[in-house]
Amino acid sequence: MIPHLLSMQDLSVDQITAILDTAETLKEIALRPIAKVPTLRGRTVCNLFFEDSTRTRISFEIAAKRLSADVINFSAKGSSVSKGEGFKDTALTLQAMGVDAIVVRHAASGAPQQLTRWVDAKVLNAGDGWHQHPTQGLLDLFTIRERLGHIEGLRAAVVGDVFHSRVARSVVQGLLTMGAEVTIVGPPTLLPPRVDTWGTAVSHDLDAVLPKTDVLYLLRVQQERMGEQFFPSSREYARIWGVDRDRLARLPEGAVVMHPGPMNRGVEVTADAADAPNSMIQLQVTNGIAVRMSCLYLMLGGEDGRAADVGGRGSNSERVEA
Amino acid sequence: MTAPISATVVLADSDVARALKRMAHEILERNKGPDRLVLMGIRTRGIPLARRLARQISEIEAVEVAAGSLDVTLYRDDYARTGPRPLGQTSFPAEVDGKVVVLVDDVLYTGRTIRAAMDAVMDYGRPQAIQLAVLVDRGHRELPIRADYVGKNLPTSSEQEVRVHLAESDGVDEVVVATAPASAASATTPLATAAGPTRPTSPATARRRA
């Protein structure tokens, strides 16, 4: 069992394989006349989002509902967070109300880890700062395995704004754990410090890397996180690091293109490249639901998968009162 | 006190073959032919049994009858107690609307697996009827469920273990009743490899995943 899902780094090959295998079976539920199973009846999942998100929140919500869990959506806007309620008090409130799982997104790296100290619920990290986004990494691994049959031995290139990207940290760790070779490609200003310790190759020449790439993973240029200039202009970025039809043509036969979304069409990827036949971008979104169902299924079973015990569990209820 | 586990073969391979042949005829008789039949084997040992029944029916009627597989894990009532189990594939050979779905399993025991299987089938459509075929009915029902077609009624005590071996998975067709030493229920552990869906969930057979 996975106690909490905080970082790709915590997951072993066996655990990742179990999550992907389970997701493979659960994916079929979406195709049924009644696209729902009763497995998580009586469990409550709270989506606790301190940052904006569309696809991740909706994906988790659909995943929980397909398993018959009750879902509460809590976003910082329009909640008592805008009245100044802190992260800890919000967490303790959810604890007191008795939720079994908290899906959390927060601008601060490490916030989900901190949350596990305050609540009995299982915590699933839906993105924390520049740190991790493990379900995104898992759905990417799932999509690669589904499309290419295996992960081990594949050559992956992760291109672009690695510095600001929690997705990159999760997906690179996942690929390395599963035995893929990874090359990080981007301008030096957008590569993280100590990237040499990541266990990957590093390149500043996209065109040289393309012919040796089975999985081309494009990252979003996170303009909203860029307080200062990291590159001269979007147009220059697109010319040197953006992927268009011409660059797609340099990939080997059978290679796939991925992007975690949302895309800046015309910056890291052109519109026609994003919609090319070997683009996995829509499939990634579809697979996200099955992978998140798998995580919830594997985490919320058994006696210890249930935290909803309102007023019980001495230690934490005391803390709420204190 | 340290008596070894005694195991008795109650059905040999020819008995299993005869039982399945009779059940195939009964299924056809009851349903007036093979036209609306959908045979669904419950994972794991129900699946080869459903295939064999389908083959028998195909031979008798000279028409192709397909068998599917049903994994009921997501419908079980013990997820909140024992935790997640590995999932298997479910595949229907045909639409179920208006059909007669015959659930096939190796051992009928508490009835909880069959309850879960009926819920699973209903999520795929509205069958005209659901029927149940089992190779062994060992009693000890905990739900109001009974089988329509039974290979052998086998009165057992709940301490005993009924193991169905099939050529497809175990190399031989036989049904064995094993009696564990009364002193230690956990002595059934070595037999847990034969655990099928209808088995009582003991700590030894309750598999947990990462």
XYZ file of C-alpha atoms in Angstrom:
532
model
C 0.000 0.000 0.000
C 1.076 3.553 -0.683
C 0.656 5.649 2.474
C 0.662 9.011 0.697
C 1.459 10.008 -2.871
C 3.856 12.908 -2.464
C 6.723 12.429 -4.878
C 7.744 10.167 -7.721
C 10.966 9.673 -5.809
C 9.106 7.645 -3.152
C 7.867 5.073 -5.673
C 9.655 1.830 -6.499
C 9.536 0.008 -9.832
C 7.052 -2.466 -8.309
C 4.783 0.268 -6.994
C 4.792 2.144 -10.293
C 4.097 -1.105 -12.160
C 1.197 -1.895 -9.804
C -0.288 1.564 -10.376
C 0.030 1.258 -14.161
C -1.352 -2.301 -14.263
C -4.339 -1.318 -12.135
C -4.946 1.755 -14.298
C -4.946 -0.434 -17.394
C -7.901 -2.400 -16.026
C -9.702 0.645 -14.665
C -9.484 2.449 -17.996
C -12.141 0.091 -19.369
C -14.756 1.449 -16.944
C -15.049 4.642 -18.997
C -16.305 2.603 -21.975
C -19.156 0.868 -20.136
C -22.830 1.793 -20.410
C -22.666 2.669 -16.700
C -19.220 4.226 -16.295
C -19.046 3.790 -12.550
C -18.133 1.098 -10.025
C -19.165 1.042 -6.359
C -15.715 0.415 -4.901
C -15.177 3.674 -2.968
C -18.722 4.098 -1.697
C -18.643 5.888 1.631
C -15.185 7.357 1.112
C -14.807 11.132 0.865
C -12.159 12.787 -1.285
C -11.439 16.501 -0.965
C -9.807 18.440 -3.784
C -7.916 21.176 -1.943
C -6.580 23.583 -4.566
C -4.656 26.671 -3.547
C -3.568 27.226 -7.156
C -5.600 27.388 -10.333
C -6.098 24.158 -12.201
C -8.595 22.880 -14.684
C -7.523 19.509 -15.956
C -5.937 18.093 -12.812
C -8.839 19.015 -10.553
C -11.483 17.802 -12.978
C -9.489 14.645 -13.682
C -9.264 13.808 -9.982
C -12.947 14.616 -9.551
C -14.009 12.311 -12.387
C -11.645 9.599 -11.127
C -13.111 9.701 -7.619
C -16.675 9.776 -8.920
C -16.154 6.810 -11.269
C -15.162 4.874 -8.145
C -18.275 6.182 -6.301
C -16.405 8.305 -3.754
C -17.980 11.525 -2.556
C -16.037 14.541 -3.764
C -15.686 17.937 -2.165
C -14.049 20.689 -4.175
C -12.274 23.354 -2.210
C -10.486 26.115 -4.053
C -8.776 28.983 -2.347
C -10.795 31.545 -4.269
C -14.207 32.053 -2.743
C -13.341 30.102 0.395
C -12.324 31.224 3.836
C -8.737 31.261 2.566
C -9.600 34.631 1.029
C -10.680 35.656 4.547
C -7.161 34.894 5.724
C -7.559 31.321 7.001
C -4.176 29.662 6.920
C -3.187 26.347 5.375
C -3.001 24.597 8.729
C -6.419 25.752 9.890
C -7.941 24.721 6.592
C -6.325 21.302 6.976
C -7.576 20.929 10.546
C -11.066 21.903 9.447
C -11.044 19.126 6.840
C -9.656 16.753 9.456
C -12.485 17.620 11.831
C -15.062 17.098 9.085
C -13.598 13.695 8.323
C -12.309 13.262 4.803
C -10.471 10.107 3.743
C -8.230 11.595 1.078
C -7.007 15.087 0.307
C -5.823 15.943 -3.183
C -3.747 19.058 -2.692
C -2.211 21.632 -4.999
C -0.190 24.427 -3.463
C 2.308 27.033 -4.650
C 4.742 26.067 -1.884
C 6.999 23.089 -2.483
C 6.556 20.600 0.362
C 3.028 21.689 1.285
C 1.561 18.164 0.790
C 4.277 16.695 3.011
C 3.392 19.237 5.684
C -0.293 18.333 5.324
C 0.405 14.699 6.206
C 1.540 15.844 9.662
C -1.808 17.476 10.393
C -4.401 15.045 9.057
C -5.250 11.329 9.146
C -6.403 11.430 5.539
C -4.324 10.028 2.688
C -2.625 12.894 0.881
C -2.193 12.966 -2.899
C 0.071 15.658 -4.273
C -1.557 17.349 -7.274
C 1.376 19.712 -7.739
C 3.448 21.611 -5.196
C 5.477 24.621 -6.297
C 8.395 23.609 -8.491
C 8.753 20.320 -6.655
C 6.549 17.424 -7.827
C 3.402 16.439 -9.695
C 3.466 12.657 -9.322
C 0.128 11.755 -10.927
C 1.173 13.670 -14.056
C 4.400 11.675 -14.182
C 2.462 8.437 -13.686
C -0.046 9.191 -16.422
C 2.860 9.990 -18.747
C 4.493 6.649 -17.950
C 1.146 4.935 -18.493
C 0.680 6.622 -21.870
C 4.216 5.730 -22.988
C 3.770 2.106 -21.947
C 0.345 1.886 -23.564
C 1.574 3.324 -26.857
C 5.110 1.922 -27.092
C 4.635 -1.303 -25.081
C 7.433 -0.703 -22.609
C 9.426 2.038 -20.890
C 12.752 0.390 -20.169
C 15.433 1.238 -22.704
C 13.487 4.063 -24.379
C 15.267 7.324 -25.137
C 13.321 10.311 -23.810
C 14.070 13.993 -24.305
C 12.495 16.475 -21.869
C 12.568 19.855 -23.551
C 12.140 23.417 -22.332
C 11.463 25.093 -19.044
C 12.778 22.431 -16.692
C 13.707 25.020 -14.077
C 10.125 25.950 -13.144
C 8.615 22.560 -13.879
C 7.344 20.193 -11.202
C 6.119 18.017 -14.045
C 9.693 17.636 -15.296
C 10.937 16.563 -11.879
C 8.222 13.892 -11.618
C 8.396 12.609 -15.155
C 12.212 12.488 -15.263
C 12.374 10.551 -11.988
C 9.672 8.181 -13.184
C 11.391 7.537 -16.497
C 14.730 6.905 -14.774
C 13.129 4.568 -12.210
C 11.550 2.567 -15.024
C 14.849 2.277 -16.882
C 14.556 4.855 -19.668
C 17.423 7.076 -20.794
C 16.630 10.751 -20.363
C 18.173 13.824 -21.976
C 17.230 17.249 -20.684
C 17.201 19.851 -23.427
C 16.822 23.601 -23.065
C 18.508 26.963 -22.783
C 20.936 27.148 -19.856
C 18.776 29.792 -18.168
C 15.858 27.352 -17.929
C 17.767 24.360 -16.591
C 17.809 23.884 -12.833
C 21.011 24.285 -10.806
C 22.802 20.979 -10.212
C 21.006 19.384 -13.157
C 24.165 17.264 -13.482
C 23.053 15.348 -10.364
C 19.760 14.264 -11.934
C 21.216 11.214 -13.621
C 20.321 12.423 -17.106
C 22.229 13.709 -20.104
C 22.001 17.444 -20.779
C 21.960 19.079 -24.188
C 21.505 22.571 -25.542
C 20.977 21.415 -29.116
C 17.446 20.179 -29.784
C 18.074 19.338 -33.433
C 20.966 17.051 -32.513
C 18.848 15.186 -29.957
C 15.714 14.654 -32.080
C 16.969 11.759 -34.251
C 17.851 9.793 -31.093
C 14.525 10.316 -29.322
C 11.647 7.862 -28.838
C 9.654 10.104 -26.485
C 9.751 13.865 -27.040
C 8.361 15.485 -23.908
C 7.703 19.205 -24.292
C 7.263 21.365 -21.217
C 5.089 24.407 -20.947
C 6.891 27.719 -20.811
C 5.643 28.915 -17.461
C 5.462 32.608 -18.136
C 3.416 33.204 -14.998
C 6.256 31.913 -12.822
C 8.928 33.975 -14.542
C 9.663 37.071 -12.529
C 12.612 38.020 -14.718
C 13.792 37.432 -18.264
C 14.859 33.868 -18.953
C 14.923 34.229 -22.711
C 14.716 37.237 -25.043
C 11.304 36.622 -26.643
C 8.669 33.979 -27.211
C 9.413 34.131 -30.900
C 13.072 33.370 -30.364
C 12.154 30.563 -27.944
C 9.841 29.064 -30.553
C 12.553 29.231 -33.204
C 15.253 27.511 -31.123
C 13.256 25.242 -28.770
C 9.771 25.052 -30.235
C 8.620 21.951 -32.103
C 6.986 22.267 -35.505
C 6.301 19.851 -38.372
C 9.902 20.083 -39.586
C 11.321 19.093 -36.240
C 8.727 16.301 -35.852
C 9.959 14.905 -39.161
C 13.440 14.467 -37.663
C 12.154 12.053 -34.995
C 12.689 8.349 -35.648
C 9.783 6.251 -36.932
C 7.297 5.493 -34.146
C 8.427 8.261 -31.799
C 5.747 10.060 -29.789
C 5.275 13.681 -28.689
C 3.924 14.542 -25.262
C 3.004 17.704 -23.375
C 1.493 18.010 -19.895
C -0.795 20.898 -20.900
C -1.974 23.524 -20.980
C -0.100 24.286 -24.195
C 1.230 27.616 -25.352
C 0.537 26.952 -29.015
C 3.084 28.797 -31.089
C 5.683 28.869 -28.302
C 6.889 25.397 -27.270
C 4.828 23.644 -29.924
C 3.097 24.771 -33.104
C -0.599 24.075 -33.558
C -0.094 21.572 -36.365
C 2.618 19.690 -34.430
C 0.376 19.477 -31.368
C -2.350 17.864 -33.469
C -0.033 15.517 -35.394
C -0.855 11.779 -35.414
C 2.046 10.905 -33.104
C 0.991 13.546 -30.587
C -0.144 11.872 -27.338
C -1.486 15.063 -25.815
C -5.191 14.157 -25.825
C -4.451 10.571 -24.826
C -2.485 11.855 -21.828
C -5.588 13.706 -20.631
C -7.800 10.632 -21.082
C -5.311 8.371 -19.326
C -5.006 10.792 -16.421
C -8.408 9.685 -15.165
C -7.539 5.968 -15.146
C -4.198 6.598 -13.430
C -5.802 8.745 -10.729
C -8.498 6.096 -10.221
C -5.710 3.581 -9.771
C -3.975 5.705 -7.129
C -7.215 6.236 -5.208
C -8.091 2.527 -5.443
C -4.685 1.417 -4.187
C -4.563 4.007 -1.384
C -8.060 4.039 0.095
C -8.679 0.338 0.759
C -8.703 -1.480 4.059
C -9.204 -0.210 7.578
C -6.335 2.258 7.355
C -7.736 3.733 4.141
C -10.532 5.218 6.168
C -9.834 8.406 8.055
C -13.383 9.693 8.221
C -13.974 9.251 11.917
C -15.462 12.531 12.978
C -14.608 13.426 16.528
C -12.545 10.282 16.982
C -8.807 9.660 16.683
C -7.801 11.389 19.924
C -4.583 13.093 18.941
C -5.867 15.027 15.985
C -9.216 16.028 17.399
C -7.385 17.386 20.408
C -5.292 19.478 18.128
C -8.398 20.857 16.473
C -9.752 21.938 19.803
C -6.455 23.375 21.014
C -2.590 -32.882 17.487
C 0.014 -32.552 14.776
C -1.936 -34.708 12.359
C -1.108 -33.850 8.737
C -3.671 -32.139 6.551
C -5.886 -34.827 5.103
C -7.006 -34.320 1.520
C -9.689 -36.376 -0.190
C -10.354 -36.369 -3.913
C -14.122 -36.065 -4.243
C -14.271 -35.567 -8.021
C -11.729 -37.108 -10.389
C -11.168 -35.900 -13.956
C -13.851 -38.131 -15.490
C -16.334 -36.952 -12.840
C -15.580 -33.319 -13.685
C -16.075 -34.036 -17.397
C -19.391 -35.826 -16.800
C -20.640 -33.069 -14.493
C -19.845 -30.359 -17.052
C -21.508 -32.338 -19.830
C -24.681 -32.747 -17.775
C -24.659 -29.061 -16.844
C -24.328 -28.096 -20.511
C -27.417 -30.178 -21.309
C -29.310 -28.672 -18.381
C -28.446 -25.140 -19.474
C -29.729 -25.888 -22.977
C -32.857 -27.583 -21.695
C -33.766 -24.798 -19.303
C -33.164 -22.071 -21.895
C -34.658 -23.946 -24.847
C -31.470 -23.758 -26.888
C -28.288 -21.718 -27.079
C -29.572 -18.595 -28.862
C -29.636 -16.078 -26.044
C -26.892 -17.538 -23.864
C -23.912 -15.496 -22.672
C -21.572 -17.579 -20.505
C -19.489 -15.519 -18.105
C -16.699 -17.171 -16.115
C -15.876 -15.529 -12.803
C -12.164 -15.001 -12.381
C -10.120 -17.082 -11.908
C -11.273 -20.706 -12.201
C -14.703 -19.829 -13.466
C -13.125 -18.674 -16.731
C -11.853 -22.072 -17.975
C -15.053 -23.715 -16.733
C -17.165 -21.264 -18.753
C -15.024 -21.976 -21.822
C -15.543 -25.707 -21.401
C -19.288 -25.340 -20.942
C -19.383 -23.149 -24.058
C -17.444 -25.797 -25.975
C -19.817 -28.539 -24.803
C -22.849 -26.493 -25.796
C -21.278 -25.706 -29.171
C -20.702 -29.409 -29.791
C -24.219 -30.412 -28.756
C -25.967 -27.719 -30.800
C -23.408 -27.292 -33.606
C -23.415 -23.511 -33.157
C -20.696 -21.269 -31.827
C -21.257 -20.193 -28.208
C -18.730 -17.784 -26.754
C -17.594 -17.427 -23.156
C -16.450 -14.244 -21.443
C -14.642 -13.411 -18.248
C -15.812 -11.390 -15.280
C -13.619 -9.830 -12.614
C -15.708 -8.844 -9.606
C -12.970 -7.264 -7.485
C -14.362 -3.738 -7.805
C -17.781 -4.965 -6.619
C -16.669 -6.954 -3.591
C -17.980 -5.983 -0.174
C -14.664 -6.344 1.657
C -12.586 -3.571 0.039
C -13.042 -1.348 3.077
C -11.909 -4.174 5.366
C -9.155 -6.004 3.576
C -7.940 -3.430 1.078
C -7.244 -3.445 -2.627
C -6.668 -6.665 -4.542
C -5.113 -7.099 -7.976
C -7.627 -6.490 -10.735
C -8.377 -8.751 -13.668
C -9.926 -8.111 -17.055
C -13.630 -8.280 -17.751
C -14.732 -9.054 -21.284
C -18.191 -9.827 -22.547
C -18.391 -11.860 -25.766
C -21.665 -10.139 -26.655
C -24.098 -7.447 -25.551
C -26.029 -8.508 -22.458
C -29.292 -6.629 -23.093
C -32.105 -9.162 -23.326
C -29.731 -12.127 -23.025
C -29.525 -14.912 -20.472
C -26.241 -14.451 -18.657
C -25.005 -17.686 -17.078
C -22.438 -16.956 -14.377
C -19.934 -19.799 -14.018
C -17.748 -20.358 -10.975
C -15.828 -23.214 -9.440
C -17.107 -23.226 -5.840
C -20.274 -21.667 -4.422
C -19.734 -20.880 -0.760
C -20.938 -17.705 1.009
C -22.586 -16.289 -2.110
C -20.797 -12.946 -1.755
C -18.835 -13.345 -4.975
C -22.051 -14.075 -6.856
C -23.719 -11.001 -5.362
C -20.777 -8.936 -6.616
C -20.921 -10.647 -10.024
C -24.619 -9.846 -10.450
C -23.956 -6.178 -9.700
C -21.098 -6.176 -12.202
C -23.231 -7.708 -14.966
C -25.996 -5.144 -14.374
C -23.515 -2.331 -15.053
C -23.049 -3.680 -18.576
C -26.706 -3.816 -19.497
C -30.081 -5.331 -18.651
C -30.033 -9.072 -19.162
C -33.303 -10.918 -19.506
C -32.130 -13.291 -16.747
C -29.024 -14.172 -14.782
C -28.417 -17.823 -13.929
C -25.670 -19.508 -11.950
C -23.641 -22.621 -12.739
C -21.055 -23.949 -10.262
C -18.923 -27.049 -10.277
C -19.221 -27.484 -6.498
C -21.786 -26.161 -4.043
C -20.308 -26.519 -0.578
C -23.061 -24.792 1.403
C -22.583 -22.160 4.144
C -24.455 -19.409 2.320
C -24.475 -15.955 3.880
C -26.791 -14.437 1.260
C -30.069 -15.649 -0.298
C -28.404 -17.053 -3.419
C -28.642 -20.516 -4.966
C -27.210 -22.123 -8.055
C -29.305 -23.151 -11.092
C -26.799 -25.779 -12.254
C -24.581 -27.702 -9.831
C -21.846 -30.178 -10.692
C -21.771 -31.657 -7.221
C -23.329 -30.775 -3.887
C -20.623 -31.186 -1.314
C -21.581 -30.815 2.345
C -18.544 -29.436 4.157
C -17.661 -27.859 7.443
C -16.355 -24.325 7.298
C -12.962 -25.533 8.575
C -12.555 -27.623 5.482
C -11.157 -26.258 2.286
C -12.461 -27.135 -1.165
C -9.835 -26.949 -3.863
C -10.741 -27.127 -7.519
C -7.872 -28.038 -9.803
C -8.317 -27.589 -13.534
C -6.116 -28.820 -16.330
C -5.774 -25.272 -17.715
C -4.160 -23.893 -14.563
C -3.168 -26.872 -12.434
C -2.437 -29.622 -14.942
C -5.198 -31.925 -13.687
C -8.985 -31.920 -13.256
C -10.020 -32.770 -9.715
C -11.874 -31.487 -6.694
C -10.213 -32.047 -3.352
C -11.541 -31.520 0.152
C -8.794 -30.736 2.621
C -9.288 -30.867 6.352
C -6.866 -28.838 8.384
C -5.860 -29.945 11.899
C -8.560 -28.579 14.189
C -6.016 -26.918 16.464
C -4.720 -24.395 13.949
C -6.888 -22.773 11.307
C -3.812 -21.078 9.940
C -2.510 -24.456 8.856
C -4.487 -23.918 5.652
C -1.786 -21.480 4.548
C 0.016 -23.889 2.224
C -3.237 -24.359 0.361
C -3.718 -20.658 -0.244
C -2.233 -20.975 -3.717
C -5.498 -22.503 -4.831
C -7.493 -19.557 -3.481
C -10.424 -18.795 -5.750
C -12.919 -15.958 -5.552
C -15.364 -17.825 -3.333
C -12.868 -18.791 -0.711
C -13.192 -17.518 2.832
C -10.884 -14.587 3.319
C -8.353 -15.509 5.927
C -5.370 -13.326 6.735
C -3.299 -15.749 4.720
C -5.300 -15.353 1.535
C -6.055 -11.655 1.826
C -3.512 -10.301 -0.572
C -2.336 -6.781 -0.175
C -0.667 -4.648 -2.734
C 2.029 -2.034 -2.680
